[in-house]
C-alpha cells in the first residue's frame, strides 16, 4: 500500500508540474511543434529518473544533490542553445543563465563534497531502501528544479529580446546579495564544524548569530532576484512563474529545509536554555 501511495504522489507531482509548465509557456518559442518550456520539463524529469536507477541499485544518495545542480545547468544550457537557433541571444538571457549556472556549480560542488566527507546524508537513511519512496524523492527533485528555475526558463524562452532596465538591475542585485549570503553562511558553518570541540554544538556565530537559517535566506533571496531579472519579459500567463521564489520559500520552510533541520536540532539541543534563547531569533 505504501508503494502505491508513493508512486501516486510521484505521478501527482509530475502532473502538477506539467500543468504548471503548460500554463507558464505562453509565448514560448517552439521546437518540433512543442514549446521550449515543455521540452525543458521532459529533460529535467528524465535526468532525475535515469539517475534514480543506479542510485537505487547501489542504495546511495551521494549524487542526489549533485544531480539536481547538474540538471539546472543542463536545462539552462539547452534553453540558451535552443533560443540561439532562432536569433542572437540577448544580454538578459545570458546573464540570467550565467547566474544560475554559477550558483548551481557552487552549491552542487559544496553539497557533493559535504556528503562525501560525512559519508552519507541522514535524510535518506530510510528513504533509499524503498524503491517507491526513493523514486518519489527523485521525482520531487524534478519538480524542485523546474519550478525554481521556471521564471528564468520563461524569460529565456521568450522570442522577443527585452532591453535591460532598472528592474533587471534590482533583480541582479538581489541575486548577488542572496548568493553572497549563502556562500558566507555555508563557509561559516563548515569552518565551525571543522573544529572537533564543536562536533555536537549548535552554531550561533557570524551570520548564524543573526539568523537561524542564513543559508536558506540567501537561497530564497537569490531566486527572488532571478525572478525579478526576468519579469520584464513576462506576458499573460507567464506571470504565474512568479511562483518560483514562493515555491523556494515553501520548500525550504516546510519540506526539505527548515523543518528537518529544526527537528534534528530540537532532538539534540531542545533541552538547553541557550538553544531555547537562540530559537527566539527570526525564523529565517
Short mmCIF file of C-alpha atoms in Angstrom, two decimals:
data_model
loop_
_atom_site.label_atom_id
_atom_site.label_comp_id
_atom_site.label_asym_id
_atom_site.label_seq_id
_atom_site.Cartn_x
_atom_site.Cartn_y
_atom_site.Cartn_z
CA UNK A 1 0.00 0.00 0.00
CA UNK A 2 2.84 2.38 0.85
CA UNK A 3 4.44 1.73 -2.54
CA UNK A 4 1.21 2.60 -4.35
CA UNK A 5 0.86 5.78 -2.28
CA UNK A 6 4.43 6.87 -3.06
CA UNK A 7 4.01 6.17 -6.76
CA UNK A 8 0.69 8.04 -6.76
CA UNK A 9 2.41 11.03 -5.15
CA UNK A 10 5.18 10.88 -7.77
CA UNK A 11 2.57 10.82 -10.54
CA UNK A 12 0.73 13.72 -8.94
CA UNK A 13 3.96 15.72 -8.68
CA UNK A 14 4.68 15.22 -12.37
CA UNK A 15 1.11 16.06 -13.43
CA UNK A 16 1.12 19.22 -11.32
CA UNK A 17 4.45 20.31 -12.79
CA UNK A 18 3.23 19.52 -16.32
CA UNK A 19 0.10 21.66 -15.82
CA UNK A 20 2.22 24.45 -14.40
CA UNK A 21 4.60 24.21 -17.38
CA UNK A 22 1.70 24.35 -19.83
CA UNK A 23 0.34 27.44 -18.10
CA UNK A 24 3.58 29.44 -18.00
CA UNK A 25 4.71 28.51 -21.53
CA UNK A 26 2.65 31.32 -23.08
CA UNK A 27 4.62 32.95 -25.94
CA UNK A 28 7.48 30.42 -25.71
CA UNK A 29 9.43 29.57 -28.85
CA UNK A 30 8.69 26.12 -30.30
CA UNK A 31 10.87 23.17 -31.22
CA UNK A 32 9.33 20.50 -33.46
CA UNK A 33 5.86 21.81 -32.68
CA UNK A 34 6.34 21.73 -28.91
CA UNK A 35 7.11 24.84 -26.87
CA UNK A 36 10.60 25.06 -25.40
CA UNK A 37 9.30 25.09 -21.82
CA UNK A 38 7.66 21.71 -22.48
CA UNK A 39 10.93 20.27 -23.79
CA UNK A 40 12.72 21.53 -20.69
CA UNK A 41 10.14 19.90 -18.43
CA UNK A 42 10.76 16.50 -20.04
CA UNK A 43 14.54 16.96 -19.96
CA UNK A 44 14.53 17.79 -16.24
CA UNK A 45 12.41 14.82 -15.18
CA UNK A 46 14.14 12.31 -17.47
CA UNK A 47 17.50 13.22 -15.93
CA UNK A 48 16.11 12.52 -12.45
CA UNK A 49 14.56 9.21 -13.44
CA UNK A 50 17.71 7.99 -15.17
CA UNK A 51 19.87 8.97 -12.19
CA UNK A 52 17.44 7.21 -9.85
CA UNK A 53 18.23 3.80 -11.37
CA UNK A 54 21.90 3.49 -10.27
CA UNK A 55 21.11 5.40 -7.05
CA UNK A 56 18.57 2.78 -6.02
CA UNK A 57 20.66 -0.17 -7.23
CA UNK A 58 23.59 0.95 -5.05
CA UNK A 59 21.35 2.39 -2.31
CA UNK A 60 23.20 5.70 -2.40
CA UNK A 61 22.17 9.31 -2.09
CA UNK A 62 25.68 10.67 -2.61
CA UNK A 63 24.98 12.17 -6.03
CA UNK A 64 21.38 13.25 -5.40
CA UNK A 65 22.12 16.95 -4.78
CA UNK A 66 24.86 16.94 -7.42
CA UNK A 67 22.37 15.60 -9.99
CA UNK A 68 19.98 18.40 -9.08
CA UNK A 69 22.65 21.01 -9.74
CA UNK A 70 23.72 19.36 -13.00
CA UNK A 71 20.07 19.34 -14.08
CA UNK A 72 19.84 23.10 -13.59
CA UNK A 73 22.94 23.52 -15.74
CA UNK A 74 21.66 21.16 -18.45
CA UNK A 75 18.27 22.88 -18.61
CA UNK A 76 19.76 26.36 -18.82
CA UNK A 77 22.31 25.37 -21.48
CA UNK A 78 19.62 23.63 -23.54
CA UNK A 79 17.37 26.68 -23.25
CA UNK A 80 20.15 29.06 -24.30
CA UNK A 81 21.22 26.82 -27.17
CA UNK A 82 17.66 26.39 -28.42
CA UNK A 83 16.99 30.11 -28.32
CA UNK A 84 20.19 30.77 -30.24
CA UNK A 85 18.85 28.64 -33.09
CA UNK A 86 16.19 31.30 -33.66
CA UNK A 87 18.03 34.56 -33.09
CA UNK A 88 21.01 36.01 -31.29
CA UNK A 89 20.81 35.74 -27.55
CA UNK A 90 20.05 38.94 -25.68
CA UNK A 91 22.18 40.02 -22.71
CA UNK A 92 19.29 39.44 -20.27
CA UNK A 93 19.10 35.73 -21.09
CA UNK A 94 22.87 35.31 -20.95
CA UNK A 95 23.17 36.97 -17.55
CA UNK A 96 20.23 35.06 -16.07
CA UNK A 97 21.60 31.80 -17.45
CA UNK A 98 25.14 32.53 -16.23
CA UNK A 99 23.85 33.42 -12.76
CA UNK A 100 22.03 30.10 -12.39
CA UNK A 101 24.95 28.08 -13.76
CA UNK A 102 27.41 29.75 -11.37
CA UNK A 103 25.04 29.18 -8.45
CA UNK A 104 24.49 25.52 -9.43
CA UNK A 105 28.21 24.80 -9.78
CA UNK A 106 28.96 26.35 -6.40
CA UNK A 107 26.11 24.73 -4.47
CA UNK A 108 26.34 21.37 -6.22
CA UNK A 109 30.06 21.00 -5.56
CA UNK A 110 29.63 22.18 -1.95
CA UNK A 111 26.87 19.66 -1.20
CA UNK A 112 28.68 16.84 -3.01
CA UNK A 113 31.89 17.42 -1.04
CA UNK A 114 29.91 17.61 2.20
CA UNK A 115 28.13 14.30 1.66
CA UNK A 116 31.44 12.68 0.67
CA UNK A 117 33.02 13.94 3.88
CA UNK A 118 30.08 12.85 6.05
CA UNK A 119 29.82 9.52 4.16
CA UNK A 120 26.03 9.90 3.94
CA UNK A 121 23.05 12.25 4.07
CA UNK A 122 20.95 11.38 7.10
CA UNK A 123 17.75 12.48 5.35
CA UNK A 124 17.94 9.37 3.16
CA UNK A 125 18.62 6.68 5.77
CA UNK A 126 15.19 5.08 5.39
CA UNK A 127 14.17 6.59 2.05
CA UNK A 128 16.86 4.98 -0.10
CA UNK A 129 15.85 1.44 0.87
CA UNK A 130 12.33 1.84 -0.55
CA UNK A 131 12.14 1.83 -4.34
CA UNK A 132 8.89 3.79 -4.39
CA UNK A 133 9.80 6.39 -1.76
CA UNK A 134 13.23 6.91 -3.32
CA UNK A 135 11.62 7.27 -6.76
CA UNK A 136 9.16 9.78 -5.33
CA UNK A 137 12.09 11.74 -3.88
CA UNK A 138 13.88 11.92 -7.23
CA UNK A 139 10.61 12.97 -8.88
CA UNK A 140 10.19 15.71 -6.28
CA UNK A 141 13.64 16.94 -7.23
CA UNK A 142 12.45 17.25 -10.82
CA UNK A 143 9.62 19.49 -9.66
CA UNK A 144 12.05 21.45 -7.48
CA UNK A 145 14.41 22.12 -10.39
CA UNK A 146 11.67 23.05 -12.84
CA UNK A 147 9.59 25.29 -10.58
CA UNK A 148 12.56 27.08 -9.02
CA UNK A 149 14.04 27.84 -12.44
CA UNK A 150 10.67 28.46 -14.13
CA UNK A 151 10.91 32.27 -14.13
CA UNK A 152 14.35 32.06 -15.76
CA UNK A 153 13.20 29.47 -18.31
CA UNK A 154 10.21 31.62 -19.27
CA UNK A 155 12.45 34.66 -19.74
CA UNK A 156 14.96 32.76 -21.88
CA UNK A 157 12.22 31.07 -23.95
CA UNK A 158 10.63 34.40 -24.84
CA UNK A 159 11.36 35.00 -28.56
CA UNK A 160 11.43 38.78 -28.13
CA UNK A 161 14.52 40.35 -26.56
CA UNK A 162 13.69 42.90 -23.87
CA UNK A 163 16.32 45.56 -23.08
CA UNK A 164 17.95 45.56 -19.66
CA UNK A 165 16.14 48.01 -17.37
CA UNK A 166 16.23 49.18 -13.77
CA UNK A 167 14.03 46.25 -12.72
CA UNK A 168 16.62 43.84 -14.10
CA UNK A 169 19.41 45.63 -12.23
CA UNK A 170 17.44 45.38 -8.97
CA UNK A 171 16.95 41.66 -9.60
CA UNK A 172 20.65 41.18 -10.29
CA UNK A 173 21.49 42.99 -7.04
CA UNK A 174 19.11 40.70 -5.13
CA UNK A 175 20.70 37.64 -6.73
CA UNK A 176 24.21 38.78 -5.81
CA UNK A 177 23.10 39.55 -2.24
CA UNK A 178 21.49 36.13 -1.81
CA UNK A 179 24.39 34.32 -3.47
CA UNK A 180 26.98 36.02 -1.25
CA UNK A 181 24.95 35.42 1.93
CA UNK A 182 24.56 31.73 1.06
CA UNK A 183 28.28 31.30 0.43
CA UNK A 184 29.27 33.09 3.63
CA UNK A 185 26.76 31.10 5.70
CA UNK A 186 27.88 27.76 4.25
CA UNK A 187 31.56 28.58 4.75
CA UNK A 188 30.99 29.76 8.32
CA UNK A 189 29.16 26.57 9.21
CA UNK A 190 31.79 24.38 7.55
CA UNK A 191 34.56 26.17 9.46
CA UNK A 192 32.60 25.80 12.70
CA UNK A 193 32.01 22.09 12.15
CA UNK A 194 35.68 21.50 11.31
CA UNK A 195 36.63 22.23 14.93
CA UNK A 196 36.43 18.96 16.91
CA UNK A 197 35.11 20.72 20.02
CA UNK A 198 32.07 21.87 18.02
CA UNK A 199 31.01 18.40 16.91
CA UNK A 200 27.79 18.36 18.96
CA UNK A 201 27.37 22.13 19.42
CA UNK A 202 24.88 24.31 17.54
CA UNK A 203 26.32 27.22 15.58
CA UNK A 204 25.45 30.75 16.67
CA UNK A 205 28.39 32.68 15.21
CA UNK A 206 28.70 35.05 12.27
CA UNK A 207 25.54 35.23 10.17
CA UNK A 208 24.16 32.38 12.27
CA UNK A 209 24.06 34.75 15.27
CA UNK A 210 21.56 36.93 13.41
CA UNK A 211 19.55 34.27 11.62
CA UNK A 212 18.75 30.65 12.38
CA UNK A 213 18.98 29.77 8.69
CA UNK A 214 21.04 32.39 6.79
CA UNK A 215 21.84 29.90 4.01
CA UNK A 216 18.13 29.44 3.29
CA UNK A 217 17.59 33.20 3.47
CA UNK A 218 20.28 33.55 0.81
CA UNK A 219 18.69 30.83 -1.33
CA UNK A 220 15.24 32.44 -1.25
CA UNK A 221 16.71 35.89 -1.93
CA UNK A 222 18.71 34.78 -4.96
CA UNK A 223 15.72 33.04 -6.56
CA UNK A 224 13.68 36.18 -5.93
CA UNK A 225 16.42 38.07 -7.74
CA UNK A 226 16.33 35.67 -10.70
CA UNK A 227 12.56 36.14 -10.97
CA UNK A 228 12.84 39.94 -10.84
CA UNK A 229 15.54 39.80 -13.53
CA UNK A 230 13.15 38.02 -15.88
CA UNK A 231 9.84 39.69 -15.03
CA UNK A 232 10.05 42.39 -17.71
CA UNK A 233 9.77 39.64 -20.36
CA UNK A 234 6.55 38.22 -18.89
CA UNK A 235 3.22 38.44 -20.66
CA UNK A 236 -0.17 36.96 -19.79
CA UNK A 237 0.12 33.57 -18.10
CA UNK A 238 3.91 33.98 -17.82
CA UNK A 239 3.23 35.83 -14.58
CA UNK A 240 2.38 32.51 -12.95
CA UNK A 241 6.15 31.96 -12.91
CA UNK A 242 6.22 34.42 -10.00
CA UNK A 243 5.51 31.24 -8.06
CA UNK A 244 9.22 30.39 -8.38
CA UNK A 245 10.54 32.21 -5.27
CA UNK A 246 7.32 31.43 -3.38
CA UNK A 247 7.90 27.74 -4.08
CA UNK A 248 11.50 28.07 -2.85
CA UNK A 249 10.24 29.61 0.38
CA UNK A 250 7.60 26.93 0.91
CA UNK A 251 10.00 24.10 0.03
CA UNK A 252 12.78 25.30 2.32
CA UNK A 253 10.48 26.14 5.20
CA UNK A 254 8.06 23.25 5.23
CA UNK A 255 9.56 20.32 3.31
CA UNK A 256 13.30 19.75 2.99
CA UNK A 257 15.00 22.61 4.81
CA UNK A 258 14.00 24.38 7.99
CA UNK A 259 11.53 21.73 9.18
CA UNK A 260 14.06 18.91 9.02
CA UNK A 261 16.98 20.94 10.41
CA UNK A 262 14.97 22.21 13.36
CA UNK A 263 13.57 18.76 14.08
CA UNK A 264 17.10 17.39 14.41
CA UNK A 265 18.16 20.48 16.36
CA UNK A 266 15.34 20.10 18.87
CA UNK A 267 16.26 16.44 19.42
CA UNK A 268 19.89 17.37 20.12
CA UNK A 269 19.66 20.65 21.97
CA UNK A 270 15.98 21.27 22.76
CA UNK A 271 16.65 20.85 26.49
CA UNK A 272 19.35 23.55 26.57
CA UNK A 273 18.46 27.07 27.75
CA UNK A 274 20.98 28.59 25.30
CA UNK A 275 19.30 26.83 22.42
CA UNK A 276 15.85 27.92 23.55
CA UNK A 277 17.11 31.51 23.58
CA UNK A 278 18.59 31.02 20.12
CA UNK A 279 15.20 29.88 18.84
CA UNK A 280 13.82 33.31 19.67
CA UNK A 281 15.64 34.64 16.60
CA UNK A 282 13.68 35.31 13.43
CA UNK A 283 12.62 32.15 11.62
CA UNK A 284 14.84 32.52 8.57
#
